[in-house]
Amino acid sequence: LTPVGPKFEIDKLARLGSEGVDLLMADSTNAELEGYTPSETNVRAGVEEIFEKAPGRIIVSTFSSNINRIQQVVEVAVAHGRKICILGRSMKNVISIAREYGYIKIPDASIVEESNLRNYKLNEICIICTGSQGEPMAALSRIVSGDNRNTSILPGDTVVFSSNPIPGNGMLVDRLVNNLVKQGADVKPVSYTHLRA
């Protein structure tokens, strides 16, 4: 009931129900967990803490469709004076469209192209990318495997997985995390289950 973006229109949902809707089908990766999912607004504190403590680059991997999560990361990155580099085709496409329609607000001066990353200190960079589910062709996996010609994992990088593994992706995510750690990255979770602990 307390999203980061526009308020949830529960009255509209109730009205649709009274108009004769017989079935609502929805899915949730946390449907089997008891209790309530904390508000998306709670995630911000975890993101803030990571940005305050990270000594080098911060790489945040999340779903490109999670506009509100991306906006929170952007706001924290800008507040900490970090340039934002966007990697992954779907992430670039979604952020471009979301900026065009005003759902994501990033100052133009805060965006840096991947080819210009070398012009900044490591602690001045935040990379937002795809690959939180360990997909082999996603941006984060390509960085880790050395398939990205401009960016590789550096010791001291902080890599944030800002989503829980979807059931069935656990092994892919574990393999990716193991490879990140082997390359010297500090891997952090920022998710609802992280906040429950």
Coordinates of N, CA, C and O in Angstrom, one line a residue:
L1 N 0.8 -1.2 0.0 CA 0.0 0.0 0.0 C 0.8 1.3 0.0 O 0.3 2.4 -0.1
T2 N 2.2 1.1 0.2 CA 3.0 2.3 0.2 C 4.1 2.1 -0.9 O 5.3 2.0 -0.5
P3 N 3.8 2.2 -2.1 CA 4.9 2.0 -3.2 C 5.7 3.3 -3.2 O 5.4 4.3 -2.7
V4 N 6.8 3.2 -4.0 CA 7.7 4.3 -4.2 C 7.1 5.3 -5.2 O 7.1 6.5 -5.0
G5 N 6.4 4.7 -6.2 CA 5.9 5.6 -7.3 C 4.4 5.9 -7.0 O 4.1 6.2 -5.8
P6 N 3.6 6.0 -8.0 CA 2.2 6.3 -7.8 C 1.5 5.4 -6.8 O 1.8 4.2 -6.7
K7 N 0.6 5.9 -6.0 CA -0.2 5.2 -5.0 C -1.0 4.0 -5.7 O -1.5 4.2 -6.8
F8 N -1.1 2.9 -5.0 CA -1.9 1.8 -5.5 C -3.3 2.2 -5.4 O -3.8 2.6 -4.4
E9 N -4.1 2.0 -6.5 CA -5.5 2.4 -6.5 C -6.4 1.2 -6.1 O -7.0 0.6 -6.9
I10 N -6.4 1.0 -4.8 CA -7.1 -0.2 -4.3 C -8.6 0.0 -4.5 O -9.4 -0.9 -4.7
D11 N -9.1 1.3 -4.5 CA -10.5 1.5 -4.8 C -10.9 1.2 -6.2 O -12.0 0.7 -6.5
K12 N -10.0 1.4 -7.1 CA -10.2 1.0 -8.5 C -10.3 -0.5 -8.7 O -11.2 -1.1 -9.4
L13 N -9.4 -1.2 -8.0 CA -9.5 -2.7 -8.0 C -10.8 -3.2 -7.4 O -11.4 -4.1 -8.0
A14 N -11.2 -2.6 -6.3 CA -12.5 -3.0 -5.7 C -13.7 -2.7 -6.6 O -14.6 -3.5 -6.7
R15 N -13.6 -1.6 -7.3 CA -14.7 -1.2 -8.3 C -14.7 -2.2 -9.4 O -15.8 -2.7 -9.8
L16 N -13.6 -2.6 -9.9 CA -13.6 -3.6 -11.0 C -14.2 -4.9 -10.5 O -14.9 -5.6 -11.3
G17 N -13.9 -5.3 -9.2 CA -14.4 -6.5 -8.7 C -16.0 -6.5 -8.6 O -16.6 -7.4 -8.9
S18 N -16.5 -5.3 -8.3 CA -17.9 -5.2 -8.1 C -18.6 -5.1 -9.5 O -19.8 -5.2 -9.6
E19 N -17.8 -4.9 -10.6 CA -18.4 -4.9 -11.9 C -18.5 -6.2 -12.6 O -18.8 -6.3 -13.8
G20 N -18.3 -7.3 -11.8 CA -18.5 -8.6 -12.3 C -17.3 -9.4 -12.8 O -17.4 -10.3 -13.6
V21 N -16.1 -9.0 -12.3 CA -14.9 -9.8 -12.6 C -15.0 -11.1 -11.8 O -15.2 -11.1 -10.6
D22 N -14.9 -12.2 -12.5 CA -15.0 -13.5 -11.9 C -13.6 -14.0 -11.4 O -13.6 -14.8 -10.5
L23 N -12.5 -13.6 -12.0 CA -11.2 -14.2 -11.7 C -10.1 -13.2 -11.9 O -10.1 -12.5 -13.0
L24 N -9.3 -13.0 -10.9 CA -8.0 -12.3 -11.1 C -6.9 -13.2 -11.0 O -6.8 -14.0 -10.0
M25 N -6.0 -13.2 -12.0 CA -4.9 -14.1 -12.0 C -3.6 -13.2 -11.9 O -3.4 -12.3 -12.7
A26 N -2.8 -13.5 -10.9 CA -1.6 -12.8 -10.7 C -0.5 -13.7 -10.2 O -0.8 -14.8 -9.8
D27 N 0.8 -13.3 -10.4 CA 1.8 -14.2 -9.9 C 2.7 -13.4 -8.9 O 2.8 -12.2 -9.0
S28 N 3.4 -14.2 -8.1 CA 4.3 -13.5 -7.1 C 5.4 -14.6 -6.8 O 5.1 -15.7 -6.4
T29 N 6.7 -14.1 -6.9 CA 7.7 -15.1 -6.6 C 7.8 -15.4 -5.1 O 8.4 -16.3 -4.7
N30 N 7.1 -14.6 -4.3 CA 7.1 -14.8 -2.8 C 5.8 -15.3 -2.3 O 5.5 -15.2 -1.1
A31 N 5.0 -15.9 -3.2 CA 3.6 -16.3 -2.8 C 3.7 -17.4 -1.7 O 2.7 -17.4 -0.9
E32 N 4.7 -18.2 -1.7 CA 4.8 -19.3 -0.7 C 5.2 -18.8 0.7 O 5.1 -19.6 1.6
L33 N 5.7 -17.6 0.8 CA 6.2 -17.1 2.1 C 5.1 -16.5 2.9 O 4.2 -15.8 2.4
E34 N 5.0 -16.9 4.2 CA 4.0 -16.4 5.1 C 4.2 -14.9 5.4 O 5.3 -14.4 5.3
G35 N 3.1 -14.3 5.7 CA 3.2 -12.9 6.1 C 3.1 -11.9 5.0 O 2.5 -12.2 4.0
Y36 N 3.6 -10.7 5.2 CA 3.4 -9.6 4.3 C 4.8 -9.2 3.7 O 5.8 -9.2 4.5
T37 N 4.8 -8.8 2.5 CA 6.1 -8.3 1.9 C 6.2 -6.8 2.4 O 5.3 -6.1 2.3
P38 N 7.4 -6.5 2.9 CA 7.6 -5.1 3.3 C 7.4 -4.1 2.1 O 7.5 -4.5 1.0
S39 N 7.2 -2.9 2.4 CA 7.0 -1.9 1.4 C 8.3 -1.7 0.6 O 9.4 -1.8 1.1
E40 N 8.2 -1.4 -0.7 CA 9.3 -1.0 -1.5 C 10.1 0.1 -0.9 O 11.3 0.2 -1.1
T41 N 9.4 1.0 -0.2 CA 10.1 2.1 0.4 C 11.2 1.7 1.4 O 12.1 2.4 1.7
N42 N 11.0 0.5 2.0 CA 12.0 0.0 2.9 C 13.3 -0.4 2.3 O 14.4 -0.5 3.0
V43 N 13.3 -0.6 1.0 CA 14.6 -1.0 0.3 C 15.6 0.1 0.3 O 16.8 -0.2 0.4
R44 N 15.1 1.3 0.3 CA 16.0 2.4 0.2 C 17.1 2.5 1.3 O 18.3 2.8 1.1
A45 N 16.7 2.1 2.5 CA 17.7 2.2 3.6 C 18.9 1.2 3.4 O 20.0 1.6 3.6
G46 N 18.6 0.0 2.8 CA 19.6 -0.9 2.5 C 20.5 -0.4 1.4 O 21.8 -0.6 1.4
V47 N 20.0 0.3 0.4 CA 20.7 0.8 -0.7 C 21.6 2.0 -0.2 O 22.8 2.0 -0.5
E48 N 21.1 2.8 0.7 CA 21.8 3.9 1.3 C 23.0 3.4 2.0 O 24.1 3.9 1.9
E49 N 22.8 2.4 2.8 CA 23.9 1.8 3.6 C 25.0 1.3 2.8 O 26.2 1.5 3.1
I50 N 24.7 0.6 1.7 CA 25.7 0.1 0.8 C 26.5 1.3 0.1 O 27.7 1.2 0.1
F51 N 25.8 2.3 -0.3 CA 26.5 3.4 -1.0 C 27.4 4.2 0.0 O 28.4 4.7 -0.4
E52 N 27.0 4.2 1.3 CA 27.8 4.9 2.3 C 29.1 4.2 2.6 O 30.1 4.8 2.9
K53 N 29.1 2.9 2.5 CA 30.2 2.0 2.9 C 31.1 1.6 1.7 O 32.3 1.2 2.0
A54 N 30.6 1.5 0.5 CA 31.4 1.0 -0.6 C 32.6 1.8 -0.9 O 32.5 3.0 -1.2
P55 N 33.8 1.2 -0.9 CA 35.0 2.0 -1.2 C 35.3 2.2 -2.7 O 36.0 3.1 -3.0
G56 N 34.8 1.4 -3.5 CA 35.1 1.4 -5.0 C 33.8 1.6 -5.8 O 32.8 2.2 -5.4
R57 N 33.8 0.9 -7.0 CA 32.6 1.0 -7.8 C 31.5 0.2 -7.2 O 31.7 -0.7 -6.5
I58 N 30.3 0.6 -7.5 CA 29.1 -0.1 -7.1 C 28.4 -0.5 -8.4 O 28.2 0.3 -9.3
I59 N 28.1 -1.8 -8.5 CA 27.4 -2.4 -9.6 C 26.1 -3.0 -9.1 O 26.1 -3.9 -8.2
V60 N 25.0 -2.4 -9.5 CA 23.6 -2.8 -9.1 C 23.0 -3.6 -10.2 O 22.8 -3.1 -11.3
S61 N 22.6 -4.8 -9.9 CA 21.9 -5.6 -10.9 C 20.5 -5.9 -10.4 O 20.2 -6.3 -9.3
T62 N 19.5 -5.6 -11.3 CA 18.1 -5.8 -10.9 C 17.3 -6.0 -12.2 O 17.8 -6.0 -13.3
F63 N 16.0 -6.3 -12.1 CA 15.1 -6.4 -13.2 C 15.0 -5.1 -13.9 O 14.7 -4.1 -13.2
S64 N 15.1 -5.0 -15.2 CA 14.9 -3.8 -15.9 C 13.5 -3.3 -15.8 O 13.2 -2.1 -16.0
S65 N 12.5 -4.2 -15.5 CA 11.1 -3.8 -15.4 C 10.8 -3.1 -14.0 O 9.7 -2.6 -13.9
N66 N 11.7 -3.2 -13.1 CA 11.5 -2.7 -11.7 C 11.8 -1.2 -11.7 O 12.8 -0.7 -11.1
I67 N 11.0 -0.4 -12.3 CA 11.2 1.1 -12.5 C 11.4 1.8 -11.1 O 12.4 2.6 -11.0
N68 N 10.6 1.5 -10.2 CA 10.7 2.2 -8.9 C 12.0 1.8 -8.2 O 12.7 2.6 -7.5
R69 N 12.5 0.6 -8.3 CA 13.8 0.2 -7.7 C 14.9 0.9 -8.4 O 15.8 1.4 -7.7
I70 N 14.9 1.0 -9.7 CA 15.9 1.7 -10.4 C 15.9 3.2 -10.0 O 17.0 3.7 -9.8
Q71 N 14.8 3.8 -9.9 CA 14.7 5.2 -9.5 C 15.3 5.4 -8.1 O 16.0 6.4 -7.9
Q72 N 15.1 4.5 -7.2 CA 15.7 4.6 -5.9 C 17.2 4.5 -5.9 O 17.9 5.3 -5.3
V73 N 17.7 3.6 -6.7 CA 19.2 3.5 -6.9 C 19.7 4.7 -7.5 O 20.8 5.2 -7.1
V74 N 19.1 5.2 -8.5 CA 19.5 6.5 -9.2 C 19.6 7.6 -8.2 O 20.6 8.4 -8.2
E75 N 18.5 7.8 -7.4 CA 18.5 8.9 -6.5 C 19.6 8.8 -5.4 O 20.3 9.8 -5.1
V76 N 19.9 7.6 -5.0 CA 21.0 7.4 -4.0 C 22.3 7.7 -4.7 O 23.2 8.3 -4.1
A77 N 22.5 7.2 -5.9 CA 23.8 7.4 -6.6 C 24.0 8.9 -6.8 O 25.2 9.3 -6.6
V78 N 23.0 9.6 -7.3 CA 23.2 11.0 -7.5 C 23.5 11.7 -6.2 O 24.4 12.6 -6.1
A79 N 22.8 11.4 -5.1 CA 23.1 12.0 -3.8 C 24.5 11.8 -3.3 O 25.1 12.6 -2.6
H80 N 25.1 10.6 -3.7 CA 26.5 10.3 -3.3 C 27.5 10.7 -4.4 O 28.7 10.4 -4.3
G81 N 27.0 11.5 -5.4 CA 28.0 12.1 -6.4 C 28.6 11.1 -7.3 O 29.6 11.3 -7.9
R82 N 27.8 10.0 -7.5 CA 28.3 8.9 -8.4 C 27.7 9.1 -9.8 O 26.6 9.4 -10.0
K83 N 28.6 8.9 -10.8 CA 28.1 8.9 -12.2 C 27.4 7.5 -12.5 O 27.8 6.5 -11.9
I84 N 26.4 7.5 -13.3 CA 25.6 6.3 -13.6 C 25.9 5.8 -15.0 O 25.7 6.5 -15.9
C85 N 26.3 4.5 -15.0 CA 26.5 3.9 -16.3 C 25.4 2.8 -16.4 O 25.3 2.0 -15.5
I86 N 24.7 2.7 -17.5 CA 23.6 1.8 -17.7 C 24.1 0.7 -18.7 O 24.5 1.0 -19.8
L87 N 24.0 -0.6 -18.3 CA 24.5 -1.7 -19.1 C 23.4 -2.7 -19.3 O 22.6 -3.0 -18.4
G88 N 23.3 -3.3 -20.5 CA 22.3 -4.3 -20.8 C 21.3 -3.7 -21.7 O 20.7 -2.6 -21.4
R89 N 21.0 -4.4 -22.8 CA 20.0 -3.9 -23.8 C 18.7 -3.6 -23.2 O 18.1 -2.5 -23.4
S90 N 18.1 -4.5 -22.4 CA 16.7 -4.2 -21.9 C 16.8 -3.1 -20.9 O 15.9 -2.3 -20.8
M91 N 17.9 -3.0 -20.1 CA 18.0 -2.0 -19.1 C 18.1 -0.6 -19.8 O 17.4 0.4 -19.4
K92 N 18.9 -0.5 -20.8 CA 19.0 0.7 -21.6 C 17.7 1.1 -22.2 O 17.3 2.3 -22.2
N93 N 17.0 0.2 -22.8 CA 15.7 0.4 -23.5 C 14.6 0.9 -22.4 O 14.0 1.9 -22.7
V94 N 14.5 0.2 -21.4 CA 13.5 0.5 -20.3 C 13.8 1.9 -19.7 O 12.9 2.7 -19.6
I95 N 15.0 2.1 -19.3 CA 15.4 3.4 -18.7 C 15.2 4.6 -19.7 O 14.7 5.6 -19.3
S96 N 15.5 4.3 -20.9 CA 15.3 5.4 -21.9 C 13.8 5.8 -22.1 O 13.5 7.0 -22.0
I97 N 13.0 4.8 -22.2 CA 11.5 5.0 -22.3 C 11.0 5.6 -21.0 O 10.2 6.5 -21.0
A98 N 11.4 5.1 -19.8 CA 10.9 5.6 -18.5 C 11.4 7.0 -18.3 O 10.6 7.8 -17.8
R99 N 12.5 7.4 -18.8 CA 13.0 8.8 -18.7 C 12.1 9.7 -19.6 O 11.7 10.8 -19.2
E100 N 11.8 9.2 -20.8 CA 11.0 9.9 -21.7 C 9.7 10.3 -21.2 O 9.1 11.4 -21.4
Y101 N 9.1 9.3 -20.4 CA 7.7 9.5 -19.9 C 7.8 10.1 -18.4 O 6.7 10.2 -17.8
G102 N 8.9 10.3 -17.9 CA 9.1 10.9 -16.6 C 9.0 10.0 -15.4 O 8.9 10.4 -14.2
Y103 N 9.0 8.7 -15.6 CA 9.0 7.7 -14.5 C 10.3 7.5 -13.9 O 10.4 7.2 -12.7
I104 N 11.4 7.7 -14.6 CA 12.7 7.7 -14.0 C 13.4 9.1 -14.3 O 13.3 9.5 -15.5
K105 N 13.9 9.7 -13.3 CA 14.5 11.0 -13.4 C 16.0 10.9 -13.1 O 16.4 10.6 -12.0
I106 N 16.8 11.1 -14.2 CA 18.3 11.0 -14.0 C 18.8 12.3 -14.7 O 18.5 12.5 -15.9
P107 N 19.5 13.1 -14.0 CA 20.1 14.3 -14.6 C 21.1 13.9 -15.7 O 21.8 12.9 -15.5
D108 N 21.0 14.5 -16.9 CA 21.9 14.2 -18.0 C 23.3 14.2 -17.5 O 24.1 13.3 -18.0
A109 N 23.7 15.1 -16.7 CA 25.1 15.2 -16.2 C 25.6 14.0 -15.4 O 26.8 13.8 -15.2
S110 N 24.6 13.2 -14.9 CA 24.9 12.1 -14.1 C 25.2 10.8 -14.9 O 25.6 9.8 -14.3
I111 N 24.8 10.8 -16.1 CA 24.9 9.6 -17.0 C 26.3 9.6 -17.7 O 26.7 10.6 -18.2
V112 N 26.9 8.5 -17.7 CA 28.2 8.3 -18.3 C 28.2 7.1 -19.2 O 27.6 6.1 -18.9
E113 N 28.7 7.2 -20.4 CA 28.8 6.0 -21.3 C 29.9 5.1 -20.8 O 30.9 5.5 -20.2
E114 N 29.7 3.8 -21.1 CA 30.6 2.8 -20.7 C 32.0 3.0 -21.2 O 33.0 2.8 -20.5
S115 N 32.1 3.6 -22.4 CA 33.5 3.8 -23.0 C 34.2 4.9 -22.2 O 35.4 5.1 -22.4
N116 N 33.5 5.7 -21.4 CA 34.1 6.8 -20.7 C 34.4 6.5 -19.2 O 34.8 7.3 -18.4
L117 N 34.1 5.2 -18.8 CA 34.3 4.9 -17.4 C 35.7 5.1 -16.9 O 35.9 5.5 -15.7
R118 N 36.7 4.9 -17.7 CA 38.1 5.1 -17.3 C 38.4 6.5 -16.9 O 39.4 6.8 -16.3
N119 N 37.6 7.5 -17.3 CA 37.8 8.9 -17.0 C 37.4 9.2 -15.5 O 37.6 10.4 -15.1
Y120 N 36.9 8.3 -14.8 CA 36.4 8.6 -13.4 C 37.1 7.6 -12.4 O 37.5 6.5 -12.7
K121 N 37.2 8.1 -11.2 CA 37.7 7.3 -10.1 C 36.7 6.2 -9.8 O 35.5 6.3 -10.1
L122 N 37.1 5.0 -9.3 CA 36.2 3.9 -9.1 C 35.1 4.3 -8.1 O 34.0 3.9 -8.3
N123 N 35.4 5.1 -7.1 CA 34.4 5.5 -6.1 C 33.5 6.6 -6.6 O 32.6 7.1 -5.9
E124 N 33.6 6.9 -7.9 CA 32.7 7.9 -8.5 C 31.7 7.2 -9.5 O 30.9 7.9 -10.2
I125 N 31.7 5.9 -9.5 CA 30.9 5.1 -10.5 C 29.8 4.2 -9.9 O 30.1 3.6 -8.9
C126 N 28.6 4.3 -10.5 CA 27.6 3.3 -10.2 C 27.1 2.7 -11.5 O 26.7 3.5 -12.4
I127 N 27.2 1.4 -11.7 CA 26.7 0.7 -12.9 C 25.4 0.1 -12.5 O 25.3 -0.6 -11.5
I128 N 24.4 0.4 -13.3 CA 23.1 -0.3 -13.2 C 23.0 -1.2 -14.4 O 23.1 -0.8 -15.5
C129 N 22.7 -2.5 -14.1 CA 22.8 -3.5 -15.2 C 21.7 -4.6 -15.0 O 21.2 -4.8 -13.9
T130 N 21.6 -5.4 -16.1 CA 20.8 -6.6 -16.1 C 21.6 -7.7 -15.6 O 22.8 -7.6 -15.5
G131 N 21.0 -8.9 -15.2 CA 21.7 -10.1 -14.9 C 21.5 -10.6 -13.5 O 22.3 -11.5 -13.1
S132 N 20.6 -10.0 -12.8 CA 20.4 -10.5 -11.4 C 19.9 -11.9 -11.2 O 20.0 -12.5 -10.1
Q133 N 19.5 -12.5 -12.3 CA 19.1 -13.9 -12.3 C 20.1 -14.9 -12.8 O 19.9 -16.1 -13.0
G134 N 21.3 -14.3 -13.1 CA 22.5 -15.2 -13.5 C 22.4 -15.6 -15.0 O 23.1 -16.5 -15.4
E135 N 21.5 -14.9 -15.8 CA 21.4 -15.2 -17.2 C 22.7 -15.0 -17.9 O 23.4 -14.0 -17.8
P136 N 23.2 -16.1 -18.6 CA 24.5 -16.0 -19.2 C 24.8 -14.9 -20.2 O 25.9 -14.4 -20.3
M137 N 23.8 -14.4 -20.9 CA 24.0 -13.3 -21.9 C 23.7 -12.0 -21.3 O 23.8 -11.0 -22.0
A138 N 23.3 -11.9 -20.1 CA 23.0 -10.6 -19.5 C 24.2 -9.8 -19.2 O 25.3 -10.4 -19.1
A139 N 24.1 -8.5 -19.0 CA 25.3 -7.6 -18.8 C 26.2 -8.1 -17.7 O 27.4 -8.1 -17.9
L140 N 25.7 -8.4 -16.5 CA 26.5 -8.8 -15.4 C 27.3 -10.0 -15.7 O 28.5 -10.1 -15.4
S141 N 26.7 -11.0 -16.2 CA 27.4 -12.3 -16.6 C 28.5 -12.0 -17.6 O 29.6 -12.6 -17.5
R142 N 28.2 -11.2 -18.5 CA 29.2 -10.8 -19.6 C 30.4 -10.1 -19.0 O 31.6 -10.3 -19.4
I143 N 30.2 -9.2 -18.0 CA 31.2 -8.5 -17.3 C 32.1 -9.6 -16.6 O 33.3 -9.5 -16.6
V144 N 31.5 -10.5 -15.8 CA 32.2 -11.5 -15.0 C 33.0 -12.4 -15.9 O 34.1 -12.8 -15.6
S145 N 32.4 -12.8 -17.1 CA 33.1 -13.8 -17.9 C 34.2 -13.2 -18.8 O 34.9 -13.9 -19.5
G146 N 34.3 -11.9 -18.8 CA 35.3 -11.2 -19.6 C 34.8 -10.9 -21.0 O 35.6 -10.5 -21.9
D147 N 33.5 -11.1 -21.3 CA 33.0 -10.9 -22.6 C 32.6 -9.4 -22.9 O 32.2 -9.1 -24.0
N148 N 32.8 -8.5 -21.9 CA 32.6 -7.1 -22.1 C 33.9 -6.4 -22.3 O 34.8 -6.5 -21.4
R149 N 34.1 -5.8 -23.4 CA 35.5 -5.2 -23.7 C 35.8 -4.0 -22.9 O 37.0 -3.6 -22.8
N150 N 34.8 -3.3 -22.4 CA 35.1 -2.1 -21.6 C 35.1 -2.2 -20.1 O 35.7 -1.4 -19.4
T151 N 34.5 -3.3 -19.6 CA 34.3 -3.4 -18.2 C 34.6 -4.8 -17.7 O 34.2 -5.8 -18.3
S152 N 35.3 -4.9 -16.6 CA 35.5 -6.2 -15.9 C 35.4 -6.0 -14.4 O 35.4 -4.9 -14.0
I153 N 35.3 -7.1 -13.7 CA 35.2 -7.0 -12.3 C 36.6 -6.7 -11.7 O 37.6 -7.3 -12.1
L154 N 36.6 -5.7 -10.8 CA 37.9 -5.3 -10.2 C 37.8 -5.6 -8.7 O 36.7 -5.4 -8.1
P155 N 38.9 -6.0 -8.1 CA 38.9 -6.2 -6.6 C 38.4 -4.9 -5.9 O 38.9 -3.8 -6.3
G156 N 37.5 -5.0 -5.0 CA 37.0 -3.9 -4.3 C 35.7 -3.4 -4.9 O 35.0 -2.5 -4.3
D157 N 35.2 -4.0 -6.0 CA 33.9 -3.7 -6.5 C 32.8 -4.2 -5.5 O 33.0 -5.2 -4.9
T158 N 31.8 -3.4 -5.4 CA 30.6 -3.9 -4.6 C 29.5 -4.2 -5.6 O 29.1 -3.3 -6.3
V159 N 29.1 -5.5 -5.6 CA 28.0 -5.9 -6.6 C 26.8 -6.2 -5.8 O 26.8 -7.0 -4.8
V160 N 25.7 -5.5 -6.1 CA 24.5 -5.5 -5.4 C 23.4 -6.3 -6.2 O 23.2 -5.9 -7.4
F161 N 22.9 -7.4 -5.7 CA 21.8 -8.1 -6.3 C 20.5 -7.6 -5.7 O 20.2 -7.9 -4.6
S162 N 19.8 -6.8 -6.5 CA 18.7 -6.1 -5.9 C 17.4 -6.8 -6.4 O 16.4 -6.2 -6.8
S163 N 17.4 -8.1 -6.2 CA 16.2 -8.9 -6.5 C 16.5 -10.3 -6.0 O 17.7 -10.8 -6.0
N164 N 15.5 -11.1 -5.6 CA 15.7 -12.4 -5.2 C 15.7 -13.4 -6.4 O 15.0 -13.0 -7.4
P165 N 16.4 -14.5 -6.3 CA 16.4 -15.4 -7.4 C 14.9 -16.0 -7.6 O 14.3 -16.3 -6.7
I166 N 14.5 -16.0 -8.9 CA 13.3 -16.6 -9.2 C 13.5 -18.1 -9.1 O 14.5 -18.6 -9.4
P167 N 12.5 -18.8 -8.5 CA 12.6 -20.3 -8.4 C 13.1 -20.9 -9.7 O 12.5 -20.7 -10.8
G168 N 14.1 -21.7 -9.6 CA 14.7 -22.4 -10.8 C 16.0 -21.7 -11.3 O 16.8 -22.3 -12.0
N169 N 16.2 -20.5 -10.8 CA 17.4 -19.7 -11.2 C 18.5 -19.8 -10.1 O 19.6 -19.2 -10.3
G170 N 18.3 -20.4 -9.0 CA 19.2 -20.4 -7.9 C 20.6 -20.9 -8.3 O 21.6 -20.2 -7.8
M171 N 20.7 -21.9 -9.0 CA 22.1 -22.4 -9.4 C 22.8 -21.4 -10.3 O 24.0 -21.2 -10.1
L172 N 22.1 -20.8 -11.2 CA 22.7 -19.8 -12.1 C 23.2 -18.6 -11.2 O 24.3 -18.1 -11.4
V173 N 22.4 -18.1 -10.3 CA 22.8 -17.0 -9.4 C 24.0 -17.4 -8.5 O 24.9 -16.6 -8.4
D174 N 23.9 -18.6 -7.9 CA 25.0 -19.1 -7.1 C 26.3 -19.1 -7.9 O 27.4 -18.7 -7.3
R175 N 26.3 -19.6 -9.1 CA 27.5 -19.7 -9.9 C 28.1 -18.3 -10.2 O 29.3 -18.1 -10.1
L176 N 27.2 -17.4 -10.5 CA 27.6 -16.0 -10.8 C 28.2 -15.4 -9.5 O 29.2 -14.7 -9.6
V177 N 27.5 -15.5 -8.4 CA 28.1 -15.0 -7.1 C 29.4 -15.6 -6.8 O 30.4 -14.8 -6.4
N178 N 29.6 -16.9 -7.0 CA 30.9 -17.5 -6.7 C 32.0 -16.9 -7.6 O 33.1 -16.6 -7.1
N179 N 31.7 -16.7 -8.9 CA 32.7 -16.1 -9.8 C 33.0 -14.6 -9.4 O 34.1 -14.2 -9.5
L180 N 32.0 -13.9 -9.0 CA 32.2 -12.5 -8.5 C 33.1 -12.5 -7.3 O 34.1 -11.7 -7.3
V181 N 32.9 -13.4 -6.4 CA 33.7 -13.4 -5.2 C 35.2 -13.8 -5.5 O 36.1 -13.2 -5.0
K182 N 35.3 -14.8 -6.4 CA 36.6 -15.2 -6.8 C 37.4 -14.1 -7.5 O 38.6 -14.0 -7.4
Q183 N 36.7 -13.2 -8.1 CA 37.4 -12.0 -8.8 C 37.6 -10.8 -7.8 O 38.0 -9.8 -8.2
G184 N 37.2 -11.0 -6.6 CA 37.5 -10.0 -5.6 C 36.3 -9.0 -5.3 O 36.5 -8.0 -4.6
A185 N 35.1 -9.3 -5.8 CA 34.0 -8.4 -5.5 C 33.4 -8.7 -4.2 O 33.4 -9.9 -3.7
D186 N 32.8 -7.7 -3.6 CA 32.0 -7.8 -2.4 C 30.5 -7.9 -2.8 O 30.0 -6.9 -3.3
V187 N 29.9 -9.0 -2.6 CA 28.5 -9.2 -3.1 C 27.5 -8.9 -2.0 O 27.7 -9.4 -0.9
K188 N 26.5 -8.1 -2.3 CA 25.5 -7.7 -1.3 C 24.1 -7.9 -1.8 O 23.8 -7.6 -3.0
P189 N 23.2 -8.5 -1.0 CA 21.8 -8.5 -1.4 C 21.1 -7.3 -0.9 O 21.3 -6.8 0.2
V190 N 20.2 -6.8 -1.7 CA 19.2 -5.8 -1.2 C 17.9 -6.2 -1.8 O 17.6 -6.1 -2.9
S191 N 17.1 -6.8 -0.9 CA 15.8 -7.4 -1.3 C 14.9 -7.4 -0.1 O 15.2 -7.1 1.0
Y192 N 13.6 -7.9 -0.4 CA 12.7 -8.0 0.7 C 13.1 -9.0 1.8 O 13.0 -8.8 2.9
T193 N 13.6 -10.1 1.3 CA 14.0 -11.2 2.3 C 15.2 -10.7 3.1 O 15.3 -11.0 4.3
H194 N 16.1 -9.9 2.5 CA 17.2 -9.3 3.2 C 16.7 -8.4 4.3 O 17.3 -8.4 5.4
L195 N 15.7 -7.7 4.1 CA 15.1 -6.8 5.1 C 14.4 -7.5 6.2 O 14.3 -7.0 7.3
R196 N 13.9 -8.7 5.9 CA 13.2 -9.4 7.0 C 14.2 -9.9 8.1 O 13.8 -10.2 9.2
A197 N 15.4 -10.1 7.7 CA 16.4 -10.7 8.7 C 16.6 -9.8 9.8 O 16.5 -8.6 9.8

